[in-house]
CSV table of N, CA and C in Angstrom, one decimal:
chain,number,residue,atom,x,y,z
A,856,UNK,N,-8.1,16.6,13.6
A,856,UNK,CA,-8.8,17.1,12.4
A,856,UNK,C,-8.2,16.6,11.2
A,857,UNK,N,-8.9,16.9,10.1
A,857,UNK,CA,-8.4,16.5,8.7
A,857,UNK,C,-7.4,17.5,8.2
A,858,UNK,N,-6.3,17.0,7.7
A,858,UNK,CA,-5.3,17.9,7.2
A,858,UNK,C,-5.7,18.3,5.7
A,859,UNK,N,-5.2,19.4,5.3
A,859,UNK,CA,-5.4,19.9,3.9
A,859,UNK,C,-4.8,19.0,2.9
A,860,UNK,N,-5.4,19.0,1.7
A,860,UNK,CA,-4.9,18.2,0.6
A,860,UNK,C,-3.6,18.8,0.1
A,861,UNK,N,-2.8,17.9,-0.5
A,861,UNK,CA,-1.5,18.3,-1.0
A,861,UNK,C,-1.6,18.1,-2.6
A,862,UNK,N,-0.8,18.8,-3.3
A,862,UNK,CA,-0.8,18.7,-4.7
A,862,UNK,C,0.3,17.7,-5.1
A,863,UNK,N,0.0,16.9,-6.2
A,863,UNK,CA,1.0,15.9,-6.6
A,863,UNK,C,2.2,16.6,-7.3
A,864,UNK,N,2.1,17.9,-7.6
A,864,UNK,CA,3.2,18.6,-8.3
A,864,UNK,C,4.4,18.9,-7.3
A,865,UNK,N,4.2,18.8,-6.0
A,865,UNK,CA,5.2,19.1,-5.1
A,865,UNK,C,5.8,17.8,-4.4
A,866,UNK,N,5.6,16.7,-5.0
A,866,UNK,CA,6.1,15.4,-4.4
A,866,UNK,C,7.5,15.2,-4.7
A,867,UNK,N,8.3,15.1,-3.7
A,867,UNK,CA,9.7,14.8,-3.8
A,867,UNK,C,9.9,13.3,-3.4
A,868,UNK,N,10.4,12.5,-4.4
A,868,UNK,CA,10.5,11.1,-4.1
A,868,UNK,C,12.0,10.8,-3.7
A,869,UNK,N,12.1,10.0,-2.6
A,869,UNK,CA,13.4,9.6,-2.2
A,869,UNK,C,13.3,8.1,-2.0
A,870,UNK,N,14.2,7.4,-2.7
A,870,UNK,CA,14.2,5.9,-2.7
A,870,UNK,C,15.4,5.4,-1.9
A,871,UNK,N,15.1,4.7,-0.9
A,871,UNK,CA,16.1,4.1,-0.1
A,871,UNK,C,15.7,2.7,0.1
A,872,UNK,N,16.7,1.8,0.1
A,872,UNK,CA,16.4,0.4,0.1
A,872,UNK,C,17.1,-0.3,1.3
A,873,UNK,N,16.7,0.1,2.5
A,873,UNK,CA,17.3,-0.6,3.6
A,873,UNK,C,16.6,-1.9,3.8
A,874,UNK,N,17.3,-3.0,3.9
A,874,UNK,CA,16.7,-4.3,4.1
A,874,UNK,C,16.3,-4.4,5.6
A,875,UNK,N,15.1,-4.8,5.8
A,875,UNK,CA,14.5,-4.9,7.1
A,875,UNK,C,14.1,-6.3,7.4
A,876,UNK,N,14.4,-6.8,8.6
A,876,UNK,CA,14.0,-8.1,8.9
A,876,UNK,C,12.5,-8.1,9.4
A,877,UNK,N,11.7,-9.0,8.9
A,877,UNK,CA,10.3,-9.0,9.4
A,877,UNK,C,10.3,-9.5,10.8
A,878,UNK,N,9.5,-8.8,11.7
A,878,UNK,CA,9.5,-9.3,13.1
A,878,UNK,C,8.8,-10.7,13.2
A,879,UNK,N,9.4,-11.5,14.0
A,879,UNK,CA,8.8,-12.9,14.1
A,879,UNK,C,7.4,-12.9,14.6
A,880,UNK,N,7.0,-11.9,15.3
A,880,UNK,CA,5.6,-11.7,15.9
A,880,UNK,C,4.6,-11.5,14.7
A,881,UNK,N,5.1,-11.2,13.5
A,881,UNK,CA,4.2,-10.9,12.4
A,881,UNK,C,3.8,-12.2,11.7
A,882,UNK,N,4.5,-13.3,12.0
A,882,UNK,CA,4.2,-14.6,11.3
A,882,UNK,C,3.0,-15.3,11.9
A,883,UNK,N,2.0,-15.7,11.1
A,883,UNK,CA,0.9,-16.5,11.5
A,883,UNK,C,1.0,-17.9,10.9
A,884,UNK,N,1.4,-18.8,11.8
A,884,UNK,CA,1.7,-20.2,11.3
A,884,UNK,C,0.4,-20.9,10.9
A,885,UNK,N,-0.7,-20.5,11.4
A,885,UNK,CA,-2.0,-21.1,11.0
A,885,UNK,C,-2.4,-20.7,9.6
A,886,UNK,N,-2.2,-19.5,9.3
A,886,UNK,CA,-2.6,-19.0,7.9
A,886,UNK,C,-1.4,-19.1,7.0
A,887,UNK,N,-0.2,-19.4,7.5
A,887,UNK,CA,1.0,-19.4,6.7
A,887,UNK,C,1.2,-18.1,5.9
A,888,UNK,N,1.0,-17.0,6.6
A,888,UNK,CA,1.1,-15.7,6.0
A,888,UNK,C,1.6,-14.7,7.1
A,889,UNK,N,1.9,-13.5,6.7
A,889,UNK,CA,2.4,-12.5,7.6
A,889,UNK,C,1.3,-11.5,7.9
A,890,UNK,N,1.1,-11.1,9.2
A,890,UNK,CA,0.1,-10.2,9.6
A,890,UNK,C,0.6,-8.8,9.2
A,891,UNK,N,-0.2,-8.1,8.3
A,891,UNK,CA,0.2,-6.8,7.8
A,891,UNK,C,0.4,-5.8,8.9
A,892,UNK,N,-0.5,-5.8,9.8
A,892,UNK,CA,-0.5,-4.7,10.9
A,892,UNK,C,0.8,-4.8,11.7
A,893,UNK,N,1.3,-6.1,11.9
A,893,UNK,CA,2.5,-6.2,12.7
A,893,UNK,C,3.7,-5.7,11.9
A,894,UNK,N,3.7,-6.0,10.6
A,894,UNK,CA,4.8,-5.5,9.7
A,894,UNK,C,4.8,-4.0,9.6
A,895,UNK,N,3.6,-3.4,9.6
A,895,UNK,CA,3.4,-2.0,9.5
A,895,UNK,C,4.0,-1.3,10.7
A,896,UNK,N,3.9,-1.8,11.9
A,896,UNK,CA,4.4,-1.2,13.1
A,896,UNK,C,6.0,-1.2,13.1
A,897,UNK,N,6.6,-2.0,12.3
A,897,UNK,CA,8.0,-2.1,12.2
A,897,UNK,C,8.6,-1.0,11.3
A,898,UNK,N,7.8,-0.3,10.5
A,898,UNK,CA,8.3,0.8,9.7
A,898,UNK,C,8.4,2.1,10.4
A,899,UNK,N,9.5,2.8,10.1
A,899,UNK,CA,9.6,4.1,10.8
A,899,UNK,C,8.6,5.1,10.3
A,900,UNK,N,7.8,5.7,11.1
A,900,UNK,CA,6.8,6.6,10.7
A,900,UNK,C,6.8,7.8,11.6
A,901,UNK,N,5.8,8.6,11.4
A,901,UNK,CA,5.6,9.8,12.2
A,901,UNK,C,4.9,9.4,13.5
A,902,UNK,N,4.9,10.3,14.5
A,902,UNK,CA,4.0,10.2,15.6
A,902,UNK,C,2.6,10.3,15.1
A,903,UNK,N,1.7,9.6,15.8
A,903,UNK,CA,0.3,9.6,15.3
A,903,UNK,C,-0.2,11.0,15.2
A,904,UNK,N,-0.8,11.3,14.0
A,904,UNK,CA,-1.4,12.6,13.6
A,904,UNK,C,-0.5,13.8,13.9
A,905,UNK,N,0.8,13.6,13.6
A,905,UNK,CA,1.8,14.7,13.8
A,905,UNK,C,1.5,15.8,12.7
A,906,UNK,N,1.1,17.0,13.0
A,906,UNK,CA,0.9,18.0,12.0
A,906,UNK,C,2.2,18.4,11.2
A,907,UNK,N,3.3,18.2,11.8
A,907,UNK,CA,4.6,18.5,11.2
A,907,UNK,C,5.1,17.4,10.3
A,908,UNK,N,4.5,16.3,10.2
A,908,UNK,CA,4.9,15.2,9.4
A,908,UNK,C,4.7,15.6,7.9
A,909,UNK,N,5.8,15.5,7.1
A,909,UNK,CA,5.6,15.9,5.7
A,909,UNK,C,6.1,14.8,4.8
A,910,UNK,N,6.2,13.6,5.3
A,910,UNK,CA,6.6,12.5,4.4
A,910,UNK,C,5.7,11.3,4.6
A,911,UNK,N,5.9,10.4,3.7
A,911,UNK,CA,5.1,9.1,3.6
A,911,UNK,C,6.1,8.0,3.4
A,912,UNK,N,6.1,7.0,4.3
A,912,UNK,CA,7.0,5.8,4.1
A,912,UNK,C,6.2,4.7,3.5
A,913,UNK,N,6.7,4.1,2.4
A,913,UNK,CA,6.0,3.0,1.8
A,913,UNK,C,7.0,1.9,1.7
A,914,UNK,N,6.7,0.8,2.5
A,914,UNK,CA,7.6,-0.4,2.4
A,914,UNK,C,7.1,-1.3,1.4
A,915,UNK,N,8.0,-1.9,0.6
A,915,UNK,CA,7.6,-2.9,-0.4
A,915,UNK,C,8.2,-4.2,0.0
A,916,UNK,N,7.3,-5.3,0.0
A,916,UNK,CA,7.8,-6.6,0.4
A,916,UNK,C,7.4,-7.7,-0.6
A,917,UNK,N,8.0,-8.8,-0.5
A,917,UNK,CA,7.6,-9.9,-1.3
A,917,UNK,C,6.9,-11.0,-0.4
A,918,UNK,N,6.6,-10.6,0.8
A,918,UNK,CA,5.9,-11.5,1.7
A,918,UNK,C,4.4,-11.6,1.4
A,919,UNK,N,3.8,-12.7,1.7
A,919,UNK,CA,2.4,-12.9,1.6
A,919,UNK,C,1.7,-12.3,2.8
A,920,UNK,N,1.0,-11.2,2.7
A,920,UNK,CA,0.4,-10.6,3.8
A,920,UNK,C,-1.1,-10.7,3.8
A,921,UNK,N,-1.7,-10.6,5.0
A,921,UNK,CA,-3.1,-10.5,5.2
A,921,UNK,C,-3.4,-9.4,6.3
A,922,UNK,N,-4.6,-8.9,6.3
A,922,UNK,CA,-5.0,-7.9,7.3
A,922,UNK,C,-6.0,-8.5,8.3
A,923,UNK,N,-5.9,-8.1,9.5
A,923,UNK,CA,-6.8,-8.6,10.5
A,923,UNK,C,-8.1,-7.7,10.5
A,924,UNK,N,-8.0,-6.6,9.7
A,924,UNK,CA,-9.1,-5.6,9.6
A,924,UNK,C,-10.3,-6.1,8.7
A,925,UNK,N,-10.1,-7.2,7.9
A,925,UNK,CA,-11.1,-7.7,7.0
A,925,UNK,C,-10.9,-9.2,6.9
A,926,UNK,N,-11.9,-9.9,6.5
A,926,UNK,CA,-11.9,-11.3,6.3
A,926,UNK,C,-11.4,-11.7,4.9
A,927,UNK,N,-10.3,-11.1,4.5
A,927,UNK,CA,-9.8,-11.4,3.1
A,927,UNK,C,-8.7,-12.5,3.2
A,928,UNK,N,-8.5,-13.2,2.1
A,928,UNK,CA,-7.5,-14.2,2.0
A,928,UNK,C,-6.1,-13.6,2.0
A,929,UNK,N,-6.0,-12.4,1.5
A,929,UNK,CA,-4.7,-11.7,1.4
A,929,UNK,C,-4.9,-10.2,1.2
A,930,UNK,N,-3.8,-9.5,1.3
A,930,UNK,CA,-3.9,-8.0,1.0
A,930,UNK,C,-2.8,-7.6,0.1
A,931,UNK,N,-3.1,-6.7,-0.8
A,931,UNK,CA,-2.0,-6.2,-1.7
A,931,UNK,C,-1.3,-5.1,-0.9
A,932,UNK,N,-2.0,-4.4,0.0
A,932,UNK,CA,-1.4,-3.3,0.8
A,932,UNK,C,-2.2,-3.1,2.0
A,933,UNK,N,-1.5,-2.3,2.9
A,933,UNK,CA,-2.2,-1.8,4.1
A,933,UNK,C,-1.6,-0.5,4.4
A,934,UNK,N,-2.4,0.4,5.0
A,934,UNK,CA,-1.9,1.8,5.2
A,934,UNK,C,-2.2,2.2,6.7
A,935,UNK,N,-1.4,3.0,7.2
A,935,UNK,CA,-1.7,3.7,8.5
A,935,UNK,C,-1.5,5.2,8.3
A,936,UNK,N,-2.6,5.9,7.9
A,936,UNK,CA,-2.4,7.3,7.6
A,936,UNK,C,-2.1,8.1,8.8
A,937,UNK,N,-2.4,7.7,10.0
A,937,UNK,CA,-2.1,8.4,11.2
A,937,UNK,C,-0.6,8.5,11.4
A,938,UNK,N,0.2,7.5,11.0
A,938,UNK,CA,1.6,7.5,11.1
A,938,UNK,C,2.3,7.7,9.8
A,939,UNK,N,1.6,7.9,8.7
A,939,UNK,CA,2.2,8.1,7.4
A,939,UNK,C,3.1,7.0,6.9
A,940,UNK,N,2.6,5.7,7.1
A,940,UNK,CA,3.3,4.6,6.6
A,940,UNK,C,2.3,3.6,5.9
A,941,UNK,N,2.9,2.8,5.0
A,941,UNK,CA,2.1,1.8,4.3
A,941,UNK,C,3.1,0.7,3.9
A,942,UNK,N,2.5,-0.4,3.6
A,942,UNK,CA,3.2,-1.6,3.0
A,942,UNK,C,2.5,-2.1,1.8
A,943,UNK,N,3.2,-2.4,0.8
A,943,UNK,CA,2.7,-3.0,-0.5
A,943,UNK,C,3.4,-4.4,-0.6
A,944,UNK,N,2.6,-5.4,-0.8
A,944,UNK,CA,3.1,-6.7,-1.0
A,944,UNK,C,3.0,-7.1,-2.5
A,945,UNK,N,4.1,-7.6,-3.0
A,945,UNK,CA,4.2,-8.0,-4.4
A,945,UNK,C,3.9,-9.5,-4.5
A,946,UNK,N,3.7,-10.2,-3.4
A,946,UNK,CA,3.6,-11.6,-3.4
A,946,UNK,C,2.5,-12.1,-4.4
A,947,UNK,N,1.4,-11.5,-4.5
A,947,UNK,CA,0.3,-12.0,-5.3
A,947,UNK,C,0.1,-11.1,-6.6
A,948,UNK,N,1.1,-10.3,-6.9
A,948,UNK,CA,1.0,-9.5,-8.1
A,948,UNK,C,1.5,-10.2,-9.4
A,949,UNK,N,2.2,-11.3,-9.3
A,949,UNK,CA,2.7,-11.9,-10.4
A,949,UNK,C,1.6,-12.8,-11.0
A,950,UNK,N,1.5,-12.8,-12.3
A,950,UNK,CA,0.5,-13.6,-13.0
A,950,UNK,C,1.2,-14.4,-14.1
A,951,UNK,N,1.0,-15.7,-14.2
A,951,UNK,CA,1.7,-16.5,-15.2
A,951,UNK,C,1.2,-16.1,-16.6
A,952,UNK,N,0.0,-15.6,-16.7
A,952,UNK,CA,-0.6,-15.3,-18.0
A,952,UNK,C,0.0,-13.9,-18.6
A,953,UNK,N,0.4,-13.1,-17.7
A,953,UNK,CA,0.9,-11.8,-18.2
A,953,UNK,C,2.1,-11.4,-17.3
A,954,UNK,N,3.3,-11.9,-17.6
A,954,UNK,CA,4.5,-11.8,-16.7
A,954,UNK,C,4.9,-10.4,-16.5
A,955,UNK,N,4.7,-9.5,-17.4
A,955,UNK,CA,5.2,-8.1,-17.3
A,955,UNK,C,4.4,-7.2,-16.4
A,956,UNK,N,3.3,-7.6,-15.8
A,956,UNK,CA,2.4,-6.7,-15.1
A,956,UNK,C,2.8,-6.5,-13.6
A,957,UNK,N,3.8,-7.2,-13.1
A,957,UNK,CA,4.1,-7.1,-11.7
A,957,UNK,C,4.5,-5.6,-11.4
A,958,UNK,N,5.4,-5.0,-12.2
A,958,UNK,CA,5.8,-3.6,-11.9
A,958,UNK,C,4.6,-2.7,-12.2
A,959,UNK,N,3.7,-2.9,-13.1
A,959,UNK,CA,2.5,-2.1,-13.3
A,959,UNK,C,1.6,-2.1,-12.1
A,960,UNK,N,1.4,-3.3,-11.6
A,960,UNK,CA,0.6,-3.5,-10.4
A,960,UNK,C,1.2,-2.8,-9.2
A,961,UNK,N,2.5,-2.9,-9.0
A,961,UNK,CA,3.1,-2.3,-7.9
A,961,UNK,C,3.0,-0.8,-8.0
A,962,UNK,N,3.2,-0.2,-9.2
A,962,UNK,CA,3.1,1.2,-9.5
A,962,UNK,C,1.7,1.7,-9.2
A,963,UNK,N,0.7,0.9,-9.5
A,963,UNK,CA,-0.7,1.3,-9.2
A,963,UNK,C,-1.0,1.4,-7.7
A,964,UNK,N,-0.5,0.4,-7.0
A,964,UNK,CA,-0.7,0.4,-5.6
A,964,UNK,C,0.0,1.5,-4.9
A,965,UNK,N,1.2,1.8,-5.3
A,965,UNK,CA,1.9,3.0,-4.8
A,965,UNK,C,1.2,4.3,-5.1
A,966,UNK,N,0.7,4.4,-6.3
A,966,UNK,CA,0.0,5.6,-6.7
A,966,UNK,C,-1.3,5.8,-5.8
A,967,UNK,N,-2.0,4.7,-5.5
A,967,UNK,CA,-3.1,4.7,-4.7
A,967,UNK,C,-2.8,5.3,-3.3
A,968,UNK,N,-1.7,4.7,-2.7
A,968,UNK,CA,-1.3,5.2,-1.4
A,968,UNK,C,-0.9,6.7,-1.4
A,969,UNK,N,-0.2,7.1,-2.4
A,969,UNK,CA,0.2,8.5,-2.5
A,969,UNK,C,-1.0,9.4,-2.7
A,970,UNK,N,-1.9,9.0,-3.5
A,970,UNK,CA,-3.1,9.8,-3.7
A,970,UNK,C,-4.0,9.9,-2.5
A,971,UNK,N,-4.1,8.8,-1.7
A,971,UNK,CA,-5.0,8.8,-0.6
A,971,UNK,C,-4.3,9.4,0.7
A,972,UNK,N,-3.1,8.9,0.9
A,972,UNK,CA,-2.4,9.2,2.2
A,972,UNK,C,-1.5,10.4,2.1
A,973,UNK,N,-0.9,10.7,1.0
A,973,UNK,CA,-0.1,11.9,0.9
A,973,UNK,C,-0.9,13.1,0.4
A,974,UNK,N,-1.6,12.9,-0.7
A,974,UNK,CA,-2.4,14.0,-1.3
A,974,UNK,C,-3.7,14.2,-0.6
A,975,UNK,N,-4.1,13.2,0.2
A,975,UNK,CA,-5.3,13.3,1.0
A,975,UNK,C,-6.6,13.4,0.1
A,976,UNK,N,-6.6,12.7,-1.0
A,976,UNK,CA,-7.7,12.6,-1.9
A,976,UNK,C,-8.7,11.5,-1.4
A,977,UNK,N,-10.0,11.6,-1.6
A,977,UNK,CA,-10.9,10.6,-1.1
A,977,UNK,C,-10.8,9.3,-1.8
A,978,UNK,N,-11.2,8.2,-1.2
A,978,UNK,CA,-11.3,6.9,-1.8
A,978,UNK,C,-12.4,7.0,-2.9
A,979,UNK,N,-12.3,6.4,-4.0
A,979,UNK,CA,-13.2,6.4,-5.1
A,979,UNK,C,-13.9,5.1,-5.3
A,980,UNK,N,-15.2,5.2,-5.9
A,980,UNK,CA,-15.9,4.0,-6.3
A,980,UNK,C,-15.7,3.7,-7.7
A,981,UNK,N,-14.9,4.5,-8.4
A,981,UNK,CA,-14.6,4.3,-9.8
A,981,UNK,C,-13.5,3.2,-10.0
A,982,UNK,N,-13.8,2.0,-10.5
A,982,UNK,CA,-12.9,0.9,-10.6
A,982,UNK,C,-11.7,1.2,-11.5
A,983,UNK,N,-11.7,2.3,-12.2
A,983,UNK,CA,-10.5,2.7,-13.1
A,983,UNK,C,-9.6,3.7,-12.4
A,984,UNK,N,-10.0,4.2,-11.3
A,984,UNK,CA,-9.3,5.2,-10.6
A,984,UNK,C,-8.2,4.6,-9.7
A,985,UNK,N,-7.0,5.2,-9.5
A,985,UNK,CA,-6.0,4.7,-8.6
A,985,UNK,C,-6.5,4.8,-7.2
A,986,UNK,N,-7.6,5.6,-6.9
A,986,UNK,CA,-8.1,5.7,-5.6
A,986,UNK,C,-9.3,4.7,-5.3
A,987,UNK,N,-9.4,3.7,-6.2
A,987,UNK,CA,-10.5,2.7,-6.1
A,987,UNK,C,-10.3,2.0,-4.7
A,988,UNK,N,-11.4,2.0,-4.0
A,988,UNK,CA,-11.4,1.6,-2.6
A,988,UNK,C,-11.1,0.1,-2.3
A,989,UNK,N,-11.7,-0.8,-3.0
A,989,UNK,CA,-11.6,-2.2,-2.6
A,989,UNK,C,-11.1,-3.0,-3.8
A,990,UNK,N,-9.8,-3.2,-3.8
A,990,UNK,CA,-9.2,-4.0,-4.9
A,990,UNK,C,-9.2,-5.4,-4.4
A,991,UNK,N,-10.0,-6.3,-4.9
A,991,UNK,CA,-10.2,-7.6,-4.4
A,991,UNK,C,-9.3,-8.7,-5.1
A,992,UNK,N,-8.7,-8.3,-6.2
A,992,UNK,CA,-7.8,-9.2,-6.9
A,992,UNK,C,-7.1,-8.6,-8.1
A,993,UNK,N,-6.3,-9.4,-8.7
A,993,UNK,CA,-5.4,-8.8,-9.8
A,993,UNK,C,-6.2,-8.3,-11.0
A,994,UNK,N,-7.4,-8.9,-11.3
A,994,UNK,CA,-8.1,-8.3,-12.4
A,994,UNK,C,-8.6,-6.9,-12.1
A,995,UNK,N,-9.0,-6.6,-10.9
A,995,UNK,CA,-9.4,-5.3,-10.5
A,995,UNK,C,-8.2,-4.3,-10.5
A,996,UNK,N,-7.1,-4.8,-10.1
A,996,UNK,CA,-5.9,-4.0,-10.1
A,996,UNK,C,-5.4,-3.7,-11.5
A,997,UNK,N,-5.6,-4.7,-12.4
A,997,UNK,CA,-5.2,-4.5,-13.8
A,997,UNK,C,-6.1,-3.5,-14.5
A,998,UNK,N,-7.4,-3.3,-14.0
A,998,UNK,CA,-8.4,-2.4,-14.6
A,998,UNK,C,-8.1,-1.0,-14.3
A,999,UNK,N,-7.3,-0.7,-13.3
A,999,UNK,CA,-7.0,0.6,-12.9
A,999,UNK,C,-6.1,1.3,-13.9
A,1000,UNK,N,-6.4,2.6,-14.2
A,1000,UNK,CA,-5.7,3.4,-15.1
A,1000,UNK,C,-5.0,4.5,-14.3
A,1001,UNK,N,-3.6,4.5,-14.3
A,1001,UNK,CA,-2.8,5.4,-13.5
A,1001,UNK,C,-3.1,6.9,-13.8
A,1002,UNK,N,-3.6,7.1,-15.0
A,1002,UNK,CA,-3.9,8.5,-15.3
A,1002,UNK,C,-5.2,9.0,-14.7
A,1003,UNK,N,-6.0,8.1,-14.1
A,1003,UNK,CA,-7.3,8.5,-13.5
A,1003,UNK,C,-7.1,8.6,-12.0
A,1004,UNK,N,-6.9,9.8,-11.5
A,1004,UNK,CA,-6.8,10.0,-10.1
A,1004,UNK,C,-8.1,10.4,-9.5
C-alpha cells in the first residue's frame, strides 16, 4: 500500500561520501554510457517496500547515465522508491553558457527526489515545480523554482 506523506520539516540530512566503484555490468559499450538501473542496484537501500525504512539514499555521480525504462538519450536521475534509493548524474548538468548552474541543477534534482520519494508528494505537471515529472533537458531543469514544491 501507499505510505503516508512526510513533512519536510522533519528531514535530517546526513552527508557521507563513500567512494563506490561502478559495477562493470553497468557499462554499455554500444551506447558508451552507464545503465542507471545497474548502478542503482549497487546502492545500499531498504528491503523492497519495508514499512520500517525511514531513510532515502541518493547517490551522486559524474557518470553519463541512461535508463532502460525510456527511449531517452540520457537521464539526469533515476529512482527506486520501493528500496528508497536514487542516483543523480551531474554529467550533463554543466553548461558552457552558464558555468555556475551545475550546483543549482544538482540541488533541484535532489529536491525533486526528496519531495517525491521521501515526502511522498505526487509528480506535478507544473514545469516550475521541483516535482515536475519529465525533465527532458537542462532548459527545463533551469526553469524549475526550488521554492515551488
